[in-house]
Amino acid sequence: MRDAHRLPTSPGFWRSPLRGTALTSALGLVLLVGITVLFLTGLVSYAAYNPDLSPVNDKTPDKGLLGFYLFPWPTNPYWLYRLNQGVHVTLGITLIPVLLAKLWSVVPKLFALPPARSVAHALERVSLLLLVGGALFEFVTGVLNIQLDYVFPGSFYRLHFYGAWVFFAGFAVHVVLRLPVAVRNARLMLEERAGRKGPGGDVVREEPTDADGLVPPRPAEPTVSRRGALWFVGGGSLLLFLTTVGQNFDGVLRRTALLAPHGGAEPGSGPNGFQINKTAAHAGVSPRETSEEAWRLVVTGRTGTVRLSRAELLGLPLYSAALPIACVEGWSTSDQWWRGVRLRDLAALVGHPDDPPDVLVESLQRRGAFRRAALRANQVADERSLLALFVNGEPLSPDHGHPARVIVPAAPGVLNTKWVARMTFGDL
């Protein structure tokens, strides 16, 4: 019998007195809200790429019915993607301690025998497998993407998209099966803390159910209370929040984002001294091909093709717009003051004067998933959508897209193409 307790399949193997439905239910309710928000903001982020607009934007071409909800991405409010992605990434990192604590609290169930006692129990075990595997996969790949560390095989967009649906399917089934118990146990914890009294004036202490057998049969001596454990988990989440959220801002707050690759000091000073995701050198763009003599913008549309030098672009009407840059990794800048030629005016040059169509934008960069990107007609038509030549009163630096870059309100950073070489207007 003593040897049996050495196996993880034995209830006696797990001895922590903290385990129980009370702790598990409290953590589960936090994850119920947090993961739902993560899933919804993730779907919104995917829609922002306009994947049903053009194959160059669609990184999951075999998504089928999973793209049922896609909608044309708006340009208002202009900070929409910045808010969505800031919430998605910051909340995801903040929930990591809660997720790990939740997995720790239910780990005995992963080894429980027999594997299935009934059809309902078998369904719950399958959902638990999808839930645990999917959660670990989504959080790990998400954190690696934030750190720009692509050690996993295949495209992050495809892996994260399909992983999210697999995970949320298991999550939904698990919630349906477990939510009534979690709510009841959480209610009992609150009532006990408030000192609920019975008819005789005595405090009623109804214990949470332990139908899952999470309470160890021979618990070890406690070293911390369950309330202390919750404070510990909450403190870890708060620490991650405070060392991540600053990447959504500029100035002093960005310096607090110690765990974010775009935290710390701004990369340089002056008008071009704000965050970037990749340098011109990293993208393979050389000074020779962006020089005044060599670079030309090729614009194609209904009436043919025109080639414009930067000097010729400067001769067109110039407009200004204050817009941020927001990236899928969760970082963003404050509003920068951009100045350049409106995209709708470039469309008019090639035969689209009244109703600008979609546009395909191509960059000089040699590599990258979004070397080519498509924008919808409503994005082209917006008066704040520019082919920017200046930022904050100075010409664009090479790392910010010199000689010209696209800037569009509410669009993900990768759709604000840098080092623009060609623009093709028309239905995509």
C-alpha positions as a Python dict, from the first residue, in 0.01 Angstrom:
ca = {
    (1, 'M'): (0, 0, 0),
    (2, 'R'): (289, 235, 78),
    (3, 'D'): (428, 178, -274),
    (4, 'A'): (87, 250, -430),
    (5, 'H'): (100, 606, -297),
    (6, 'R'): (416, 665, -497),
    (7, 'L'): (222, 651, -823),
    (8, 'P'): (48, 964, -956),
    (9, 'T'): (-261, 751, -1028),
    (10, 'S'): (-309, 709, -654),
    (11, 'P'): (-508, 979, -468),
    (12, 'G'): (-255, 951, -185),
    (13, 'F'): (22, 1070, -414),
    (14, 'W'): (-117, 1425, -414),
    (15, 'R'): (-94, 1563, -61),
    (16, 'S'): (-116, 1941, -83),
    (17, 'P'): (-391, 2062, 155),
    (18, 'L'): (-452, 2360, -73),
    (19, 'R'): (-615, 2150, -340),
    (20, 'G'): (-989, 2139, -340),
    (21, 'T'): (-1291, 2258, -528),
    (22, 'A'): (-1290, 2595, -349),
    (23, 'L'): (-949, 2698, -487),
    (24, 'T'): (-1016, 2542, -827),
    (25, 'S'): (-1354, 2713, -859),
    (26, 'A'): (-1213, 3056, -772),
    (27, 'L'): (-935, 3024, -1030),
    (28, 'G'): (-1176, 2880, -1285),
    (29, 'L'): (-1415, 3173, -1263),
    (30, 'V'): (-1129, 3418, -1322),
    (31, 'L'): (-1021, 3220, -1629),
    (32, 'L'): (-1378, 3196, -1752),
    (33, 'V'): (-1395, 3574, -1791),
    (34, 'G'): (-1033, 3627, -1894),
    (35, 'I'): (-1009, 3354, -2157),
    (36, 'T'): (-1341, 3456, -2311),
    (37, 'V'): (-1204, 3809, -2356),
    (38, 'L'): (-880, 3666, -2498),
    (39, 'F'): (-1069, 3455, -2750),
    (40, 'L'): (-1291, 3741, -2866),
    (41, 'T'): (-1005, 3991, -2897),
    (42, 'G'): (-806, 3728, -3086),
    (43, 'L'): (-1087, 3684, -3337),
    (44, 'V'): (-1112, 4061, -3375),
    (45, 'S'): (-737, 4083, -3433),
    (46, 'Y'): (-761, 3822, -3708),
    (47, 'A'): (-1046, 4015, -3874),
    (48, 'A'): (-832, 4330, -3872),
    (49, 'Y'): (-600, 4168, -4125),
    (50, 'N'): (-889, 4148, -4376),
    (51, 'P'): (-804, 3785, -4460),
    (52, 'D'): (-1104, 3747, -4692),
    (53, 'L'): (-994, 4050, -4897),
    (54, 'S'): (-692, 3903, -5070),
    (55, 'P'): (-481, 3585, -5057),
    (56, 'V'): (-177, 3790, -4956),
    (57, 'N'): (-354, 3886, -4632),
    (58, 'D'): (-492, 3538, -4561),
    (59, 'K'): (-247, 3330, -4359),
    (60, 'T'): (-510, 3056, -4299),
    (61, 'P'): (-648, 2986, -4650),
    (62, 'D'): (-801, 2652, -4543),
    (63, 'K'): (-1000, 2800, -4252),
    (64, 'G'): (-1337, 2716, -4412),
    (65, 'L'): (-1631, 2776, -4179),
    (66, 'L'): (-1403, 2914, -3908),
    (67, 'G'): (-1401, 3242, -4095),
    (68, 'F'): (-1780, 3280, -4071),
    (69, 'Y'): (-1761, 3595, -3858),
    (70, 'L'): (-1514, 3796, -4069),
    (71, 'F'): (-1619, 4151, -4152),
    (72, 'P'): (-1468, 4450, -4334),
    (73, 'W'): (-1233, 4619, -4092),
    (74, 'P'): (-1329, 4982, -4013),
    (75, 'T'): (-1104, 5287, -3986),
    (76, 'N'): (-1292, 5432, -3687),
    (77, 'P'): (-1211, 5472, -3410),
    (78, 'Y'): (-854, 5513, -3528),
    (79, 'W'): (-717, 5360, -3204),
    (80, 'L'): (-932, 5045, -3231),
    (81, 'Y'): (-655, 4798, -3311),
    (82, 'R'): (-425, 4956, -3055),
    (83, 'L'): (-684, 4898, -2783),
    (84, 'N'): (-780, 4549, -2897),
    (85, 'Q'): (-427, 4416, -2924),
    (86, 'G'): (-311, 4587, -2608),
    (87, 'V'): (-590, 4414, -2416),
    (88, 'H'): (-528, 4080, -2587),
    (89, 'V'): (-155, 4060, -2519),
    (90, 'T'): (-147, 4227, -2178),
    (91, 'L'): (-437, 4020, -2046),
    (92, 'G'): (-286, 3699, -2185),
    (93, 'I'): (42, 3757, -2002),
    (94, 'T'): (-138, 3864, -1685),
    (95, 'L'): (-338, 3539, -1679),
    (96, 'I'): (-34, 3311, -1694),
    (97, 'P'): (-2, 3268, -1313),
    (98, 'V'): (-377, 3202, -1288),
    (99, 'L'): (-358, 2941, -1563),
    (100, 'L'): (-59, 2765, -1405),
    (101, 'A'): (-228, 2766, -1064),
    (102, 'K'): (-546, 2626, -1214),
    (103, 'L'): (-355, 2346, -1390),
    (104, 'W'): (-169, 2268, -1067),
    (105, 'S'): (-497, 2251, -873),
    (106, 'V'): (-650, 1991, -1106),
    (107, 'V'): (-344, 1788, -1200),
    (108, 'P'): (-464, 1484, -996),
    (109, 'K'): (-761, 1456, -1232),
    (110, 'L'): (-529, 1402, -1527),
    (111, 'F'): (-407, 1078, -1366),
    (112, 'A'): (-735, 957, -1219),
    (113, 'L'): (-843, 599, -1286),
    (114, 'P'): (-1054, 465, -1445),
    (115, 'P'): (-1020, 703, -1742),
    (116, 'A'): (-1396, 718, -1790),
    (117, 'R'): (-1675, 626, -1550),
    (118, 'S'): (-1960, 731, -1780),
    (119, 'V'): (-2028, 900, -2111),
    (120, 'A'): (-2047, 1239, -1941),
    (121, 'H'): (-1723, 1171, -1755),
    (122, 'A'): (-1552, 1060, -2077),
    (123, 'L'): (-1666, 1379, -2249),
    (124, 'E'): (-1529, 1582, -1961),
    (125, 'R'): (-1191, 1404, -1979),
    (126, 'V'): (-1165, 1469, -2354),
    (127, 'S'): (-1254, 1835, -2300),
    (128, 'L'): (-992, 1851, -2025),
    (129, 'L'): (-729, 1713, -2261),
    (130, 'L'): (-818, 1973, -2526),
    (131, 'L'): (-832, 2242, -2258),
    (132, 'V'): (-493, 2172, -2102),
    (133, 'G'): (-311, 2099, -2427),
    (134, 'G'): (-473, 2391, -2607),
    (135, 'A'): (-409, 2635, -2322),
    (136, 'L'): (-41, 2546, -2300),
    (137, 'F'): (-3, 2565, -2678),
    (138, 'E'): (-179, 2901, -2712),
    (139, 'F'): (-2, 3067, -2422),
    (140, 'V'): (343, 2934, -2519),
    (141, 'T'): (316, 3029, -2888),
    (142, 'G'): (166, 3366, -2792),
    (143, 'V'): (452, 3448, -2555),
    (144, 'L'): (708, 3336, -2814),
    (145, 'N'): (545, 3559, -3075),
    (146, 'I'): (556, 3856, -2840),
    (147, 'Q'): (927, 3792, -2794),
    (148, 'L'): (971, 3757, -3172),
    (149, 'D'): (1108, 3407, -3114),
    (150, 'Y'): (965, 3177, -3381),
    (151, 'V'): (1112, 2842, -3278),
    (152, 'F'): (794, 2653, -3363),
    (153, 'P'): (745, 2506, -3713),
    (154, 'G'): (504, 2675, -3950),
    (155, 'S'): (329, 3010, -3951),
    (156, 'F'): (237, 3164, -3616),
    (157, 'Y'): (-86, 3300, -3763),
    (158, 'R'): (-207, 2957, -3874),
    (159, 'L'): (-93, 2770, -3563),
    (160, 'H'): (-237, 3026, -3322),
    (161, 'F'): (-566, 3055, -3514),
    (162, 'Y'): (-641, 2682, -3528),
    (163, 'G'): (-504, 2626, -3179),
    (164, 'A'): (-743, 2889, -3048),
    (165, 'W'): (-1045, 2713, -3195),
    (166, 'V'): (-937, 2372, -3063),
    (167, 'F'): (-871, 2520, -2721),
    (168, 'F'): (-1196, 2714, -2706),
    (169, 'A'): (-1397, 2408, -2811),
    (170, 'G'): (-1259, 2218, -2512),
    (171, 'F'): (-1303, 2526, -2296),
    (172, 'A'): (-1671, 2564, -2392),
    (173, 'V'): (-1751, 2199, -2321),
    (174, 'H'): (-1568, 2216, -1989),
    (175, 'V'): (-1755, 2531, -1887),
    (176, 'V'): (-2093, 2376, -1966),
    (177, 'L'): (-2009, 2070, -1758),
    (178, 'R'): (-1838, 2245, -1467),
    (179, 'L'): (-1988, 2594, -1436),
    (180, 'P'): (-2278, 2500, -1203),
    (181, 'V'): (-2038, 2337, -955),
    (182, 'A'): (-1791, 2625, -976),
    (183, 'V'): (-2062, 2885, -915),
    (184, 'R'): (-2202, 2690, -619),
    (185, 'N'): (-1862, 2650, -456),
    (186, 'A'): (-1775, 3015, -510),
    (187, 'R'): (-2109, 3114, -354),
    (188, 'L'): (-2042, 2895, -52),
    (189, 'M'): (-1699, 3055, -7),
    (190, 'L'): (-1853, 3403, -13),
    (191, 'E'): (-2132, 3308, 225),
    (192, 'E'): (-1891, 3150, 469),
    (193, 'R'): (-1668, 3456, 460),
    (194, 'A'): (-1972, 3678, 523),
    (195, 'G'): (-2082, 3452, 809),
    (196, 'R'): (-2420, 3339, 672),
    (197, 'K'): (-2647, 3259, 968),
    (198, 'G'): (-2918, 3002, 1002),
    (199, 'P'): (-3259, 3040, 1175),
    (200, 'G'): (-3103, 2999, 1521),
    (201, 'G'): (-2842, 3269, 1462),
    (202, 'D'): (-2553, 3024, 1421),
    (203, 'V'): (-2308, 3065, 1135),
    (204, 'V'): (-2380, 2809, 863),
    (205, 'R'): (-2067, 2640, 731),
    (206, 'E'): (-2166, 2432, 432),
    (207, 'E'): (-1859, 2274, 277),
    (208, 'P'): (-1801, 2290, -99),
    (209, 'T'): (-1859, 1962, -279),
    (210, 'D'): (-1559, 1743, -362),
    (211, 'A'): (-1713, 1511, -616),
    (212, 'D'): (-1393, 1526, -821),
    (213, 'G'): (-1176, 1400, -538),
    (214, 'L'): (-941, 1697, -539),
    (215, 'V'): (-911, 1704, -160),
    (216, 'P'): (-624, 1467, -70),
    (217, 'P'): (-720, 1172, 157),
    (218, 'R'): (-406, 1222, 370),
    (219, 'P'): (-307, 1588, 333),
    (220, 'A'): (32, 1718, 436),
    (221, 'E'): (75, 1996, 690),
    (222, 'P'): (-20, 2332, 535),
    (223, 'T'): (248, 2596, 489),
    (224, 'V'): (14, 2862, 351),
    (225, 'S'): (-360, 2915, 351),
    (226, 'R'): (-575, 2901, 40),
    (227, 'R'): (-633, 3272, 76),
    (228, 'G'): (-257, 3321, 90),
    (229, 'A'): (-220, 3109, -226),
    (230, 'L'): (-473, 3325, -406),
    (231, 'W'): (-286, 3638, -296),
    (232, 'F'): (36, 3484, -427),
    (233, 'V'): (-121, 3409, -767),
    (234, 'G'): (-278, 3754, -780),
    (235, 'G'): (54, 3916, -693),
    (236, 'G'): (225, 3727, -975),
    (237, 'S'): (-41, 3843, -1220),
    (238, 'L'): (-8, 4202, -1099),
    (239, 'L'): (369, 4188, -1139),
    (240, 'L'): (338, 4061, -1498),
    (241, 'F'): (79, 4328, -1573),
    (242, 'L'): (298, 4610, -1443),
    (243, 'T'): (603, 4486, -1635),
    (244, 'T'): (413, 4444, -1963),
    (245, 'V'): (139, 4705, -2001),
    (246, 'G'): (386, 4991, -2049),
    (247, 'Q'): (468, 4876, -2403),
    (248, 'N'): (133, 5025, -2506),
    (249, 'F'): (253, 5375, -2418),
    (250, 'D'): (546, 5608, -2474),
    (251, 'G'): (772, 5787, -2229),
    (252, 'V'): (809, 5681, -1866),
    (253, 'L'): (546, 5406, -1880),
    (254, 'R'): (728, 5221, -2159),
    (255, 'R'): (1032, 5194, -1934),
    (256, 'T'): (826, 4980, -1694),
    (257, 'A'): (767, 4714, -1962),
    (258, 'L'): (1070, 4515, -1852),
    (259, 'L'): (941, 4183, -1984),
    (260, 'A'): (836, 4316, -2326),
    (261, 'P'): (1082, 4330, -2619),
    (262, 'H'): (955, 4680, -2703),
    (263, 'G'): (979, 4810, -2348),
    (264, 'G'): (1260, 5023, -2213),
    (265, 'A'): (1394, 5337, -2372),
    (266, 'E'): (1287, 5452, -2717),
    (267, 'P'): (1525, 5351, -2999),
    (268, 'G'): (1691, 5686, -3051),
    (269, 'S'): (1578, 6044, -3015),
    (270, 'G'): (1423, 6312, -3231),
    (271, 'P'): (1115, 6298, -3455),
    (272, 'N'): (1192, 5942, -3568),
    (273, 'G'): (1277, 5821, -3218),
    (274, 'F'): (985, 5586, -3159),
    (275, 'Q'): (939, 5210, -3167),
    (276, 'I'): (982, 4991, -3475),
    (277, 'N'): (956, 4618, -3528),
    (278, 'K'): (1232, 4572, -3782),
    (279, 'T'): (1512, 4783, -3923),
    (280, 'A'): (1579, 4850, -4290),
    (281, 'A'): (1889, 4631, -4267),
    (282, 'H'): (1689, 4342, -4121),
    (283, 'A'): (1436, 4374, -4404),
    (284, 'G'): (1715, 4371, -4663),
    (285, 'V'): (1647, 4727, -4786),
    (286, 'S'): (1968, 4903, -4890),
    (287, 'P'): (2036, 5279, -4915),
    (288, 'R'): (2121, 5236, -5281),
    (289, 'E'): (1769, 5132, -5383),
    (290, 'T'): (1600, 5400, -5169),
    (291, 'S'): (1814, 5686, -5299),
    (292, 'E'): (1656, 5980, -5483),
    (293, 'E'): (1807, 5861, -5812),
    (294, 'A'): (1700, 5498, -5790),
    (295, 'W'): (1364, 5489, -5610),
    (296, 'R'): (1039, 5529, -5796),
    (297, 'L'): (684, 5458, -5679),
    (298, 'V'): (496, 5255, -5940),
    (299, 'V'): (119, 5321, -5927),
    (300, 'T'): (-115, 5112, -6143),
    (301, 'G'): (-488, 5146, -6195),
    (302, 'R'): (-773, 5167, -6446),
    (303, 'T'): (-599, 5409, -6683),
    (304, 'G'): (-253, 5257, -6671),
    (305, 'T'): (70, 5305, -6476),
    (306, 'V'): (259, 5609, -6351),
    (307, 'R'): (605, 5623, -6198),
    (308, 'L'): (669, 5890, -5935),
    (309, 'S'): (992, 6002, -5774),
    (310, 'R'): (990, 6131, -5419),
    (311, 'A'): (1030, 6485, -5554),
    (312, 'E'): (721, 6438, -5771),
    (313, 'L'): (525, 6307, -5473),
    (314, 'L'): (627, 6618, -5280),
    (315, 'G'): (476, 6822, -5562),
    (316, 'L'): (131, 6670, -5500),
    (317, 'P'): (-107, 6805, -5234),
    (318, 'L'): (17, 6692, -4890),
    (319, 'Y'): (-202, 6619, -4588),
    (320, 'S'): (-138, 6538, -4225),
    (321, 'A'): (-285, 6289, -3979),
    (322, 'A'): (-208, 6199, -3616),
    (323, 'L'): (-212, 5819, -3593),
    (324, 'P'): (-49, 5550, -3377),
    (325, 'I'): (123, 5231, -3483),
    (326, 'A'): (-9, 4914, -3317),
    (327, 'C'): (146, 4571, -3368),
    (328, 'V'): (13, 4218, -3327),
    (329, 'E'): (275, 4158, -3055),
    (330, 'G'): (84, 4403, -2835),
    (331, 'W'): (311, 4706, -2843),
    (332, 'S'): (204, 5040, -2981),
    (333, 'T'): (314, 5402, -3005),
    (334, 'S'): (128, 5715, -2917),
    (335, 'D'): (-8, 5927, -3201),
    (336, 'Q'): (267, 6035, -3442),
    (337, 'W'): (217, 6327, -3678),
    (338, 'W'): (239, 6188, -4035),
    (339, 'R'): (243, 6395, -4355),
    (340, 'G'): (217, 6272, -4712),
    (341, 'V'): (-9, 6206, -5010),
    (342, 'R'): (-356, 6068, -4951),
    (343, 'L'): (-409, 5716, -5086),
    (344, 'R'): (-732, 5828, -5249),
    (345, 'D'): (-540, 6095, -5444),
    (346, 'L'): (-297, 5832, -5573),
    (347, 'A'): (-597, 5625, -5682),
    (348, 'A'): (-733, 5927, -5869),
    (349, 'L'): (-405, 5957, -6063),
    (350, 'V'): (-466, 5617, -6224),
    (351, 'G'): (-835, 5641, -6308),
    (352, 'H'): (-1026, 5614, -5979),
    (353, 'P'): (-1125, 5975, -5900),
    (354, 'D'): (-1459, 5929, -5725),
    (355, 'D'): (-1476, 5583, -5568),
    (356, 'P'): (-1131, 5452, -5469),
    (357, 'P'): (-1102, 5070, -5491),
    (358, 'D'): (-893, 4823, -5296),
    (359, 'V'): (-518, 4845, -5328),
    (360, 'L'): (-231, 4597, -5322),
    (361, 'V'): (83, 4749, -5168),
    (362, 'E'): (427, 4597, -5230),
    (363, 'S'): (745, 4673, -5038),
    (364, 'L'): (1114, 4672, -5122),
    (365, 'Q'): (1181, 4441, -4829),
    (366, 'R'): (1321, 4102, -4923),
    (367, 'R'): (1151, 3883, -4666),
    (368, 'G'): (858, 3882, -4428),
    (369, 'A'): (501, 3752, -4424),
    (370, 'F'): (361, 4094, -4519),
    (371, 'R'): (604, 4209, -4786),
    (372, 'R'): (283, 4246, -4984),
    (373, 'A'): (-43, 4357, -4819),
    (374, 'A'): (-391, 4455, -4934),
    (375, 'L'): (-613, 4736, -4805),
    (376, 'R'): (-989, 4764, -4845),
    (377, 'A'): (-1160, 5039, -5038),
    (378, 'N'): (-1290, 5201, -4718),
    (379, 'Q'): (-932, 5221, -4589),
    (380, 'V'): (-812, 5378, -4914),
    (381, 'A'): (-1100, 5628, -4910),
    (382, 'D'): (-1034, 5750, -4556),
    (383, 'E'): (-880, 6098, -4570),
    (384, 'R'): (-632, 6006, -4295),
    (385, 'S'): (-489, 5715, -4498),
    (386, 'L'): (-158, 5840, -4633),
    (387, 'L'): (148, 5744, -4824),
    (388, 'A'): (360, 5915, -4560),
    (389, 'L'): (680, 6099, -4651),
    (390, 'F'): (734, 6275, -4320),
    (391, 'V'): (678, 6200, -3953),
    (392, 'N'): (672, 6458, -3674),
    (393, 'G'): (795, 6728, -3912),
    (394, 'E'): (1099, 6540, -4047),
    (395, 'P'): (1155, 6303, -4343),
    (396, 'L'): (1108, 5937, -4259),
    (397, 'S'): (1421, 5762, -4137),
    (398, 'P'): (1530, 5443, -4318),
    (399, 'D'): (1400, 5229, -4031),
    (400, 'H'): (1061, 5403, -4043),
    (401, 'G'): (1016, 5336, -4413),
    (402, 'H'): (1204, 5601, -4612),
    (403, 'P'): (1135, 5704, -4881),
    (404, 'A'): (760, 5635, -4830),
    (405, 'R'): (535, 5420, -4615),
    (406, 'V'): (163, 5358, -4575),
    (407, 'I'): (-18, 5471, -4261),
    (408, 'V'): (-387, 5383, -4217),
    (409, 'P'): (-613, 5448, -3914),
    (410, 'A'): (-695, 5140, -3702),
    (411, 'A'): (-490, 4904, -3921),
    (412, 'P'): (-244, 4650, -3777),
    (413, 'G'): (117, 4760, -3803),
    (414, 'V'): (207, 4504, -4070),
    (415, 'L'): (-52, 4655, -4305),
    (416, 'N'): (118, 4996, -4270),
    (417, 'T'): (374, 4887, -4527),
    (418, 'K'): (720, 5045, -4517),
    (419, 'W'): (959, 5106, -4810),
    (420, 'V'): (667, 5109, -5056),
    (421, 'A'): (767, 5027, -5414),
    (422, 'R'): (439, 4954, -5596),
    (423, 'M'): (66, 5020, -5549),
    (424, 'T'): (-198, 4847, -5761),
    (425, 'F'): (-551, 4984, -5736),
    (426, 'G'): (-848, 4768, -5832),
    (427, 'D'): (-1075, 4491, -5711),
    (428, 'L'): (-870, 4222, -5535),
}
